[in-house]
PDB file of C-alpha atoms in Angstrom:
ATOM      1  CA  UNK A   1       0.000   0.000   0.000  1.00 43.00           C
ATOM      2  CA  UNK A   2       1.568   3.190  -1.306  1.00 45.00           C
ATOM      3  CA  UNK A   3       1.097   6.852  -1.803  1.00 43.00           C
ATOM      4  CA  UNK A   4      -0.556   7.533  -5.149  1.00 44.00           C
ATOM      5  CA  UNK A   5      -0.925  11.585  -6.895  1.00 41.00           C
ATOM      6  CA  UNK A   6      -3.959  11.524  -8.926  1.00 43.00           C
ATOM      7  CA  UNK A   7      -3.805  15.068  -9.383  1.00 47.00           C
ATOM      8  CA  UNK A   8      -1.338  17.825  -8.442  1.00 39.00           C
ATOM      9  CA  UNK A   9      -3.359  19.637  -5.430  1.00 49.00           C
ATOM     10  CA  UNK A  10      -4.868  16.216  -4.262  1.00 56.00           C
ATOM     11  CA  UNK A  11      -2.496  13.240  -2.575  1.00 65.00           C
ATOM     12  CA  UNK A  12      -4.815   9.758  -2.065  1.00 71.00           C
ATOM     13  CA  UNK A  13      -3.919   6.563  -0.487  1.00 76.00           C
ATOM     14  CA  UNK A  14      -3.814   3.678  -2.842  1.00 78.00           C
ATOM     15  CA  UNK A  15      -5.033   0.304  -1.643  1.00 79.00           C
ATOM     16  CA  UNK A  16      -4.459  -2.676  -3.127  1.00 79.00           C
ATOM     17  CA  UNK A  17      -6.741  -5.336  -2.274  1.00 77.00           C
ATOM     18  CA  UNK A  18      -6.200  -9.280  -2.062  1.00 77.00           C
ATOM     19  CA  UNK A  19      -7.710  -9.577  -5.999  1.00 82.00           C
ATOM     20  CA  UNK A  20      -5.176  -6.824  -6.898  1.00 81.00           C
ATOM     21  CA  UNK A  21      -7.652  -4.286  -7.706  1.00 80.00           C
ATOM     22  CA  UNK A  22      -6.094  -1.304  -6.487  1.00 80.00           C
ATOM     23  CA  UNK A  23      -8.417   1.643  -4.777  1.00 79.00           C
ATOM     24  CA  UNK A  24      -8.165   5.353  -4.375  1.00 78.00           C
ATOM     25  CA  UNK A  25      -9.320   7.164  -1.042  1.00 80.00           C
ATOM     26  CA  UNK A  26      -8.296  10.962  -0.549  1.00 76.00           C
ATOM     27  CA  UNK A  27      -9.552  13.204   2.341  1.00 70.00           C
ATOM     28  CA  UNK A  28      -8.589  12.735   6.027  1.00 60.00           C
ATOM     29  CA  UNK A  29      -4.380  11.768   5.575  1.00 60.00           C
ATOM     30  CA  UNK A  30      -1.844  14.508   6.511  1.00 58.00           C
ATOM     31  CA  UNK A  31       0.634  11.570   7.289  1.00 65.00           C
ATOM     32  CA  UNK A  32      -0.271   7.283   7.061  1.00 70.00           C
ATOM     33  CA  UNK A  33       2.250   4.543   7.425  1.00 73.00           C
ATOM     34  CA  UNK A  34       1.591   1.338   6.560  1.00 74.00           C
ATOM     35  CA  UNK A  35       3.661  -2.076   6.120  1.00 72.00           C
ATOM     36  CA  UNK A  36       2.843  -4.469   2.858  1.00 71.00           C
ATOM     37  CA  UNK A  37       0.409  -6.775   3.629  1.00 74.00           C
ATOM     38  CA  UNK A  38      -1.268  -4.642   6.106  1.00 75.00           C
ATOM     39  CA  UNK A  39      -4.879  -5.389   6.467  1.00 80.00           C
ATOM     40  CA  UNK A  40      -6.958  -2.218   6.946  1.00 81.00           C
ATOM     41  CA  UNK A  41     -10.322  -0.980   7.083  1.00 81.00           C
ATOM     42  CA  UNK A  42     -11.730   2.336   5.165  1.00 80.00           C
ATOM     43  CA  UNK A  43     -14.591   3.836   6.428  1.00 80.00           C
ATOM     44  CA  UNK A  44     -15.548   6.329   3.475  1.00 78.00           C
ATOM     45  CA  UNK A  45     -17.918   7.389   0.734  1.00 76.00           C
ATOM     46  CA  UNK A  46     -18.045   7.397  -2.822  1.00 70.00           C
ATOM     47  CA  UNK A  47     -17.170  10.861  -4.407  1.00 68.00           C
ATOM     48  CA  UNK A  48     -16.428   9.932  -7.665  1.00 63.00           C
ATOM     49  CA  UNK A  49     -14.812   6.625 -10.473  1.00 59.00           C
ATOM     50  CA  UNK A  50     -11.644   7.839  -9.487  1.00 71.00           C
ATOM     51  CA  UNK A  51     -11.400   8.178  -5.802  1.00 75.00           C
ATOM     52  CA  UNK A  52     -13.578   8.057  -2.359  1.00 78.00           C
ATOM     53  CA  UNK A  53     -13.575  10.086   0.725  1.00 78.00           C
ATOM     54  CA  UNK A  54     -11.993   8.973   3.323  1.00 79.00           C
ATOM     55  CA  UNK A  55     -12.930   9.398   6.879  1.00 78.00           C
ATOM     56  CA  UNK A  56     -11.223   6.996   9.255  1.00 80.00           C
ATOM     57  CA  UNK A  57      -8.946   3.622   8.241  1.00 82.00           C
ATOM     58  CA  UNK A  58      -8.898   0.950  11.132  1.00 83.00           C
ATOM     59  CA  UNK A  59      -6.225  -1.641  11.270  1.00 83.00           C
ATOM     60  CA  UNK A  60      -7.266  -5.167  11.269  1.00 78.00           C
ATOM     61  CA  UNK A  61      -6.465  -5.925  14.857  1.00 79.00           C
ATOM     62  CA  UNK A  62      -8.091  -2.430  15.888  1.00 80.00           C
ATOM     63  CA  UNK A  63      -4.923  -0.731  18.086  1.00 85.00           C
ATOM     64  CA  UNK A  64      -4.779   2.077  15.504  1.00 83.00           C
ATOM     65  CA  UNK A  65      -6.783   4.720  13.532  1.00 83.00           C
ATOM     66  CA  UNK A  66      -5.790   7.092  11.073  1.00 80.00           C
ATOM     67  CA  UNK A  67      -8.251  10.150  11.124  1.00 77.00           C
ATOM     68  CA  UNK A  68      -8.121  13.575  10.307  1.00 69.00           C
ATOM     69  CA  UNK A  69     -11.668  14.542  11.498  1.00 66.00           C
ATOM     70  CA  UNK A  70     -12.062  16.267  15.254  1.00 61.00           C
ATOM     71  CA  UNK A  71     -13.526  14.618  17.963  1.00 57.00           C
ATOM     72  CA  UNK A  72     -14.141  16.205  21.464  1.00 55.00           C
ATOM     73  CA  UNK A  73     -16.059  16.021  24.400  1.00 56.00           C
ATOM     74  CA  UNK A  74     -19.726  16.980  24.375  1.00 52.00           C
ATOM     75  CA  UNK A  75     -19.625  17.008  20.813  1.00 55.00           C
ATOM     76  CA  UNK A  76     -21.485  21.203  20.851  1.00 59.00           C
ATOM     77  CA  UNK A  77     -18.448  22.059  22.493  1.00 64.00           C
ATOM     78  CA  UNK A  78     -17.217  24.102  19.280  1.00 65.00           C
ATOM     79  CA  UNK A  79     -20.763  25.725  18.553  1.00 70.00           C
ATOM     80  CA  UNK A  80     -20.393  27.099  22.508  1.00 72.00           C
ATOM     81  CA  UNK A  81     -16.483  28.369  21.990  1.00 71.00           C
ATOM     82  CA  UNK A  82     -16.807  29.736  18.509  1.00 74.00           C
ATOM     83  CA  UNK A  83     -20.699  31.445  19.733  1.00 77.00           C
ATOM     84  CA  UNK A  84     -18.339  32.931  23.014  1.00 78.00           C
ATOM     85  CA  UNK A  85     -15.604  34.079  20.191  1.00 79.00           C
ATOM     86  CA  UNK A  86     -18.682  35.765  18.632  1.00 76.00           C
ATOM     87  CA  UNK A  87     -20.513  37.689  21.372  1.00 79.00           C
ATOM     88  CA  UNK A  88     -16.300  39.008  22.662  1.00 80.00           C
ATOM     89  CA  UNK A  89     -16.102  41.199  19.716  1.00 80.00           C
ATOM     90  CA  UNK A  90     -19.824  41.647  19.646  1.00 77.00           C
ATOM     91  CA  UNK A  91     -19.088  43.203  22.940  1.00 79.00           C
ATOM     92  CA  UNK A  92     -15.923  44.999  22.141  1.00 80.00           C
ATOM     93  CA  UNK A  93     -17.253  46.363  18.830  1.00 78.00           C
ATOM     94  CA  UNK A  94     -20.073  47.477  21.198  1.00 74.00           C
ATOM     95  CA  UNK A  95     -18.171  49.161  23.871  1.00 76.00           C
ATOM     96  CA  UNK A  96     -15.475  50.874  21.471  1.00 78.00           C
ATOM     97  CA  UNK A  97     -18.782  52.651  19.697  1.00 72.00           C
ATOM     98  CA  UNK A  98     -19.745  53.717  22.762  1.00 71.00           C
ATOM     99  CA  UNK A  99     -16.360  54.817  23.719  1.00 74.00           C
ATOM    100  CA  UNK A 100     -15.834  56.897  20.523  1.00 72.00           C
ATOM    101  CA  UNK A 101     -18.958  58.788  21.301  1.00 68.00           C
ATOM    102  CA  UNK A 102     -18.465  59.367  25.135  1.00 66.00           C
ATOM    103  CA  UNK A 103     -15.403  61.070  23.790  1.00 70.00           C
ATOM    104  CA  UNK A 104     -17.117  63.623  21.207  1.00 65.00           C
ATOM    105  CA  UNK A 105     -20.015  64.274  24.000  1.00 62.00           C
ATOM    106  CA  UNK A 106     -22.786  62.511  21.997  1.00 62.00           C
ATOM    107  CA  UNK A 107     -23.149  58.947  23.788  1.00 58.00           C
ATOM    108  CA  UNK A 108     -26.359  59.363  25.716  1.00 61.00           C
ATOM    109  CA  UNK A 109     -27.626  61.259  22.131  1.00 60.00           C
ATOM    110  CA  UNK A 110     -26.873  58.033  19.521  1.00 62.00           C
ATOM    111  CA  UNK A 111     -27.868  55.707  22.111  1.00 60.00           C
ATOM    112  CA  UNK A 112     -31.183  56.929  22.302  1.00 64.00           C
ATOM    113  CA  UNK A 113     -31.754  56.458  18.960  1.00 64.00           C
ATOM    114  CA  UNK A 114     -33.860  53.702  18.723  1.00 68.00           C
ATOM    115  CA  UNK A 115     -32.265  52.782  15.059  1.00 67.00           C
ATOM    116  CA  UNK A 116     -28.578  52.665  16.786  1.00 67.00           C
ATOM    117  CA  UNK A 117     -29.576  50.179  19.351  1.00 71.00           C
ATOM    118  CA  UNK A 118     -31.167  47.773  17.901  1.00 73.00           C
ATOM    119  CA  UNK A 119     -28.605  47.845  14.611  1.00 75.00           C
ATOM    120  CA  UNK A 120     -25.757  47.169  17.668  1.00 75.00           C
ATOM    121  CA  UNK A 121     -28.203  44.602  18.593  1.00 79.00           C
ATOM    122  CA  UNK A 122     -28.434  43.235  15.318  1.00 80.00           C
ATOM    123  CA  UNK A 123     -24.668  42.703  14.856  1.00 79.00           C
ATOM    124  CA  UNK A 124     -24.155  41.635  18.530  1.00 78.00           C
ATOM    125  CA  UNK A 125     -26.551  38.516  17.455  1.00 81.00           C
ATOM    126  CA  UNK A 126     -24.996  38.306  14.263  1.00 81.00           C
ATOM    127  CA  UNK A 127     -21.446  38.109  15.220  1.00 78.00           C
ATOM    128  CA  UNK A 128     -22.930  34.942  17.881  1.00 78.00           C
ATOM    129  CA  UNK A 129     -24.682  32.842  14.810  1.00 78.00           C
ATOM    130  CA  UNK A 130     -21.605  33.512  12.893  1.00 79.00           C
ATOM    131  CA  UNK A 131     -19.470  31.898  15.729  1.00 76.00           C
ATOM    132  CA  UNK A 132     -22.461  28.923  16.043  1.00 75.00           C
ATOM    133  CA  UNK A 133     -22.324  27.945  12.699  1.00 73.00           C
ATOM    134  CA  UNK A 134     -18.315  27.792  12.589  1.00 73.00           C
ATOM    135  CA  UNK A 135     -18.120  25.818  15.487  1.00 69.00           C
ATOM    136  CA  UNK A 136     -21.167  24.124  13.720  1.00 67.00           C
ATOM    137  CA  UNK A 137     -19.074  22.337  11.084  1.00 65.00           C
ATOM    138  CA  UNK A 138     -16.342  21.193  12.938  1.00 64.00           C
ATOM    139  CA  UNK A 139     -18.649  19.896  16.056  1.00 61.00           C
ATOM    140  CA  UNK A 140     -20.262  17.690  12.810  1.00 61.00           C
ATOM    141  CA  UNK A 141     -17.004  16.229  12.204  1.00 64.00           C
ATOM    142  CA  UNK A 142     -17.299  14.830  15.987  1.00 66.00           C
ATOM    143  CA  UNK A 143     -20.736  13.713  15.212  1.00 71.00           C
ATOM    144  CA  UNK A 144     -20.036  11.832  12.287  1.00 74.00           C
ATOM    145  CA  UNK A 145     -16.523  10.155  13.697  1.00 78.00           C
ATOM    146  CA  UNK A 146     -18.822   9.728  16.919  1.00 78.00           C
ATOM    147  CA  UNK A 147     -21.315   7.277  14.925  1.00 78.00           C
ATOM    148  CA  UNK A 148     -17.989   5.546  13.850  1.00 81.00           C
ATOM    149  CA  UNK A 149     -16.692   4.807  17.407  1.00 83.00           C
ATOM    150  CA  UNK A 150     -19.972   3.471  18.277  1.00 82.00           C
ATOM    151  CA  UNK A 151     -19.868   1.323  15.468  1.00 80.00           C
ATOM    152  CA  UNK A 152     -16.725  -0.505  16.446  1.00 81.00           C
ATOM    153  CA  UNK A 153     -17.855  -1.051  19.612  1.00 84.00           C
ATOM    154  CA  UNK A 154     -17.725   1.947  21.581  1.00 86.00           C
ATOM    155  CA  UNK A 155     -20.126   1.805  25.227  1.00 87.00           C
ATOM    156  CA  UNK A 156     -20.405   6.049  25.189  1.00 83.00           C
ATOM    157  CA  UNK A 157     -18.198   7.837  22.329  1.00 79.00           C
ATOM    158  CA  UNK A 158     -19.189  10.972  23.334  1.00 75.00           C
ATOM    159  CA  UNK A 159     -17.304  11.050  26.431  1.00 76.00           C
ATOM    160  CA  UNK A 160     -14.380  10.002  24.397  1.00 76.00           C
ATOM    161  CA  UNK A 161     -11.699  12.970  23.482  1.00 78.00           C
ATOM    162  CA  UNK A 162      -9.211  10.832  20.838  1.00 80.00           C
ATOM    163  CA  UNK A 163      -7.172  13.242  20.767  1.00 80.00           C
ATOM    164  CA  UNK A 164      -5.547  12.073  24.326  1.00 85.00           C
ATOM    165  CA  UNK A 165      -5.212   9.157  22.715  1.00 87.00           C
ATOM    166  CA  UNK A 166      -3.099   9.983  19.743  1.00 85.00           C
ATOM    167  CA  UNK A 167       0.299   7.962  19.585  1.00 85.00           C
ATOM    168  CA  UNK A 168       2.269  11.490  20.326  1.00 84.00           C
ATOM    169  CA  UNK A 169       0.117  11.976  23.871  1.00 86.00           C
ATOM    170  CA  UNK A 170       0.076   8.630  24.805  1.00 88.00           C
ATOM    171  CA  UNK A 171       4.074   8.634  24.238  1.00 85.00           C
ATOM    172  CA  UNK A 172       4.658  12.040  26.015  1.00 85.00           C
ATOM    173  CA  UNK A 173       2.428  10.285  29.309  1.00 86.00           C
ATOM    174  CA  UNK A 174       5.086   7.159  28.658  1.00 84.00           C
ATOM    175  CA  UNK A 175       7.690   9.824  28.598  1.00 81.00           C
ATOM    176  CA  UNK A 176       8.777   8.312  25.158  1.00 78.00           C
ATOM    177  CA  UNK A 177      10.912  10.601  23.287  1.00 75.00           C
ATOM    178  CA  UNK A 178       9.430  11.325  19.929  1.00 67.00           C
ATOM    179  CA  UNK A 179      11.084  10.985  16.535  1.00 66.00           C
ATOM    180  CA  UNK A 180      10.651  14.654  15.214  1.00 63.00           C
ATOM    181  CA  UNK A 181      10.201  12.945  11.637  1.00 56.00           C
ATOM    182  CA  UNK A 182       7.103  11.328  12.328  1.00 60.00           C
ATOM    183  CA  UNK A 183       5.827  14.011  15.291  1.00 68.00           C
ATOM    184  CA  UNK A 184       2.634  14.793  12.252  1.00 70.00           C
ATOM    185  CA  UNK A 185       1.680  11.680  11.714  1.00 74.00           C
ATOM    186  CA  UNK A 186       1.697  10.643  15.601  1.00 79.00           C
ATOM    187  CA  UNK A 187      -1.052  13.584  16.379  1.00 78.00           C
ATOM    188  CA  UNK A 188      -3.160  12.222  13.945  1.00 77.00           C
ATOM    189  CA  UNK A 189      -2.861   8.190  14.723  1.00 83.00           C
ATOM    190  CA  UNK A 190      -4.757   7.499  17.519  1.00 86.00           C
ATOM    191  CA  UNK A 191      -4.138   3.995  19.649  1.00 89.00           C
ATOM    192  CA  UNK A 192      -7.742   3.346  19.256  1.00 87.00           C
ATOM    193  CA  UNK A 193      -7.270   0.269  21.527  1.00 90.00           C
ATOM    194  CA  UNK A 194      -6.382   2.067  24.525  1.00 92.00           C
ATOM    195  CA  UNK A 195      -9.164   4.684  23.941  1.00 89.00           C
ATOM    196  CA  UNK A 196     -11.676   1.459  23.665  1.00 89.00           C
ATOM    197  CA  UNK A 197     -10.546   0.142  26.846  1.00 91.00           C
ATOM    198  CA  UNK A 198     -10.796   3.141  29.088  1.00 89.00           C
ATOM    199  CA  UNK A 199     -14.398   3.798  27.509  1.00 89.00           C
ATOM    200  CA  UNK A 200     -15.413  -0.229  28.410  1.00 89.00           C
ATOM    201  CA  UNK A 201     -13.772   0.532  31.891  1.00 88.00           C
ATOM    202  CA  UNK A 202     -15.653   3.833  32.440  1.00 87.00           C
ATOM    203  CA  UNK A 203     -18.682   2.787  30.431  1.00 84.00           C
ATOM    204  CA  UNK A 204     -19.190  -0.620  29.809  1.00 79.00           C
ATOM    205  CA  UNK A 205     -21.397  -2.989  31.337  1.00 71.00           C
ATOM    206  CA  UNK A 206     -20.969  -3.647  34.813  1.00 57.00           C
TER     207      UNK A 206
END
């Protein structure tokens, strides 16, 4: 199994499978190491004859997975940051207006205006969808890589955060000293084993 370039601005991962068809998947890979012979697992969808999307690959014996999509806690926990991102400069948009006109002596004025207040209103709210719905797409990402976890077995994936279970934090808690070469490709392997067992230990039937 080997890199392939189907085009210049996309890299795929080329599978061969035991009939020797070969197979294109493209989408989730900053970094993936396999062996030859290595028997793997895609999870993706179709985009197109030439290649699929990718979302996770599983090794046979499930200790690793290769993923590029987010998965956190809580799984609205970007919707609540990106929202909180929003309604700061809301607020600090807000308060320099007000600023600029306590300055020239005509605060109290414009803020009686009914048309000033609710147009700061109206970009106050703004500013806090705008933050929802970017926080929105990546808290999908955990969704969709949640629905995964549970499929391989998973008690309560959305307690899981696999990111404190990629190979790079589970070697700095072993105090293993990192090869810089591979340092990408360890934050996005995750020892998928180890996250499995903690959520059967937390989670699992007693």
């Amino acid at each position: 199994m080997v890199f392939s370039y189907i085009e210049v601005s996309d890299f795929a991962l080329e599978l061969t499978d035991t009939a020797g068809e070969k197979h294109y998947f493209k989408g989730c890979f900053p970094e993936v190491i396999f062996n030859i012979g290595d028997q793997v697992k895609v999870i993706a969808i179709p985009l197109n004859n030439h290649y699929a999307y990718a979302y996770s690959v599983i090794d046979a014996q499930k200790q690793y997975m290769w993923t590029g999509q987010q998965v956190e806690r809580g799984r609205i926990n970007y919707r609540i940051f990106s929202s909180k991102i929003g309604a700061f400069f809301g607020f600090l948009g807000i308060l320099s207006f007000i600023l600029f006109f306590v300055f020239t002596g005509d605060a109290i004025l414009i803020l009686t205006l009914d048309f000033v207040v609710w147009t700061l209103v109206f970009c106050f709210l703004s500013l806090i969808l705008i933050g929802w719905r970017i926080g929105a797409s990546f808290d999908d990402q955990s969704s969709l890589l949640e629905a995964i976890l549970k499929k391989i077995g998973f008690y309560k994936p959305t307690m899981i955060s696999l990111g404190s279970y990629s190979v790079s934090m589970v070697n700095i808690k072993n105090k293993v000293k990192d090869d810089e070469f591979f340092t990408r490709w360890k934050q996005y392997t995750y020892r998928i084993d180890l996250a499995q067992k903690a959520d059967a230990e937390k989670y699992g039937k007693k």
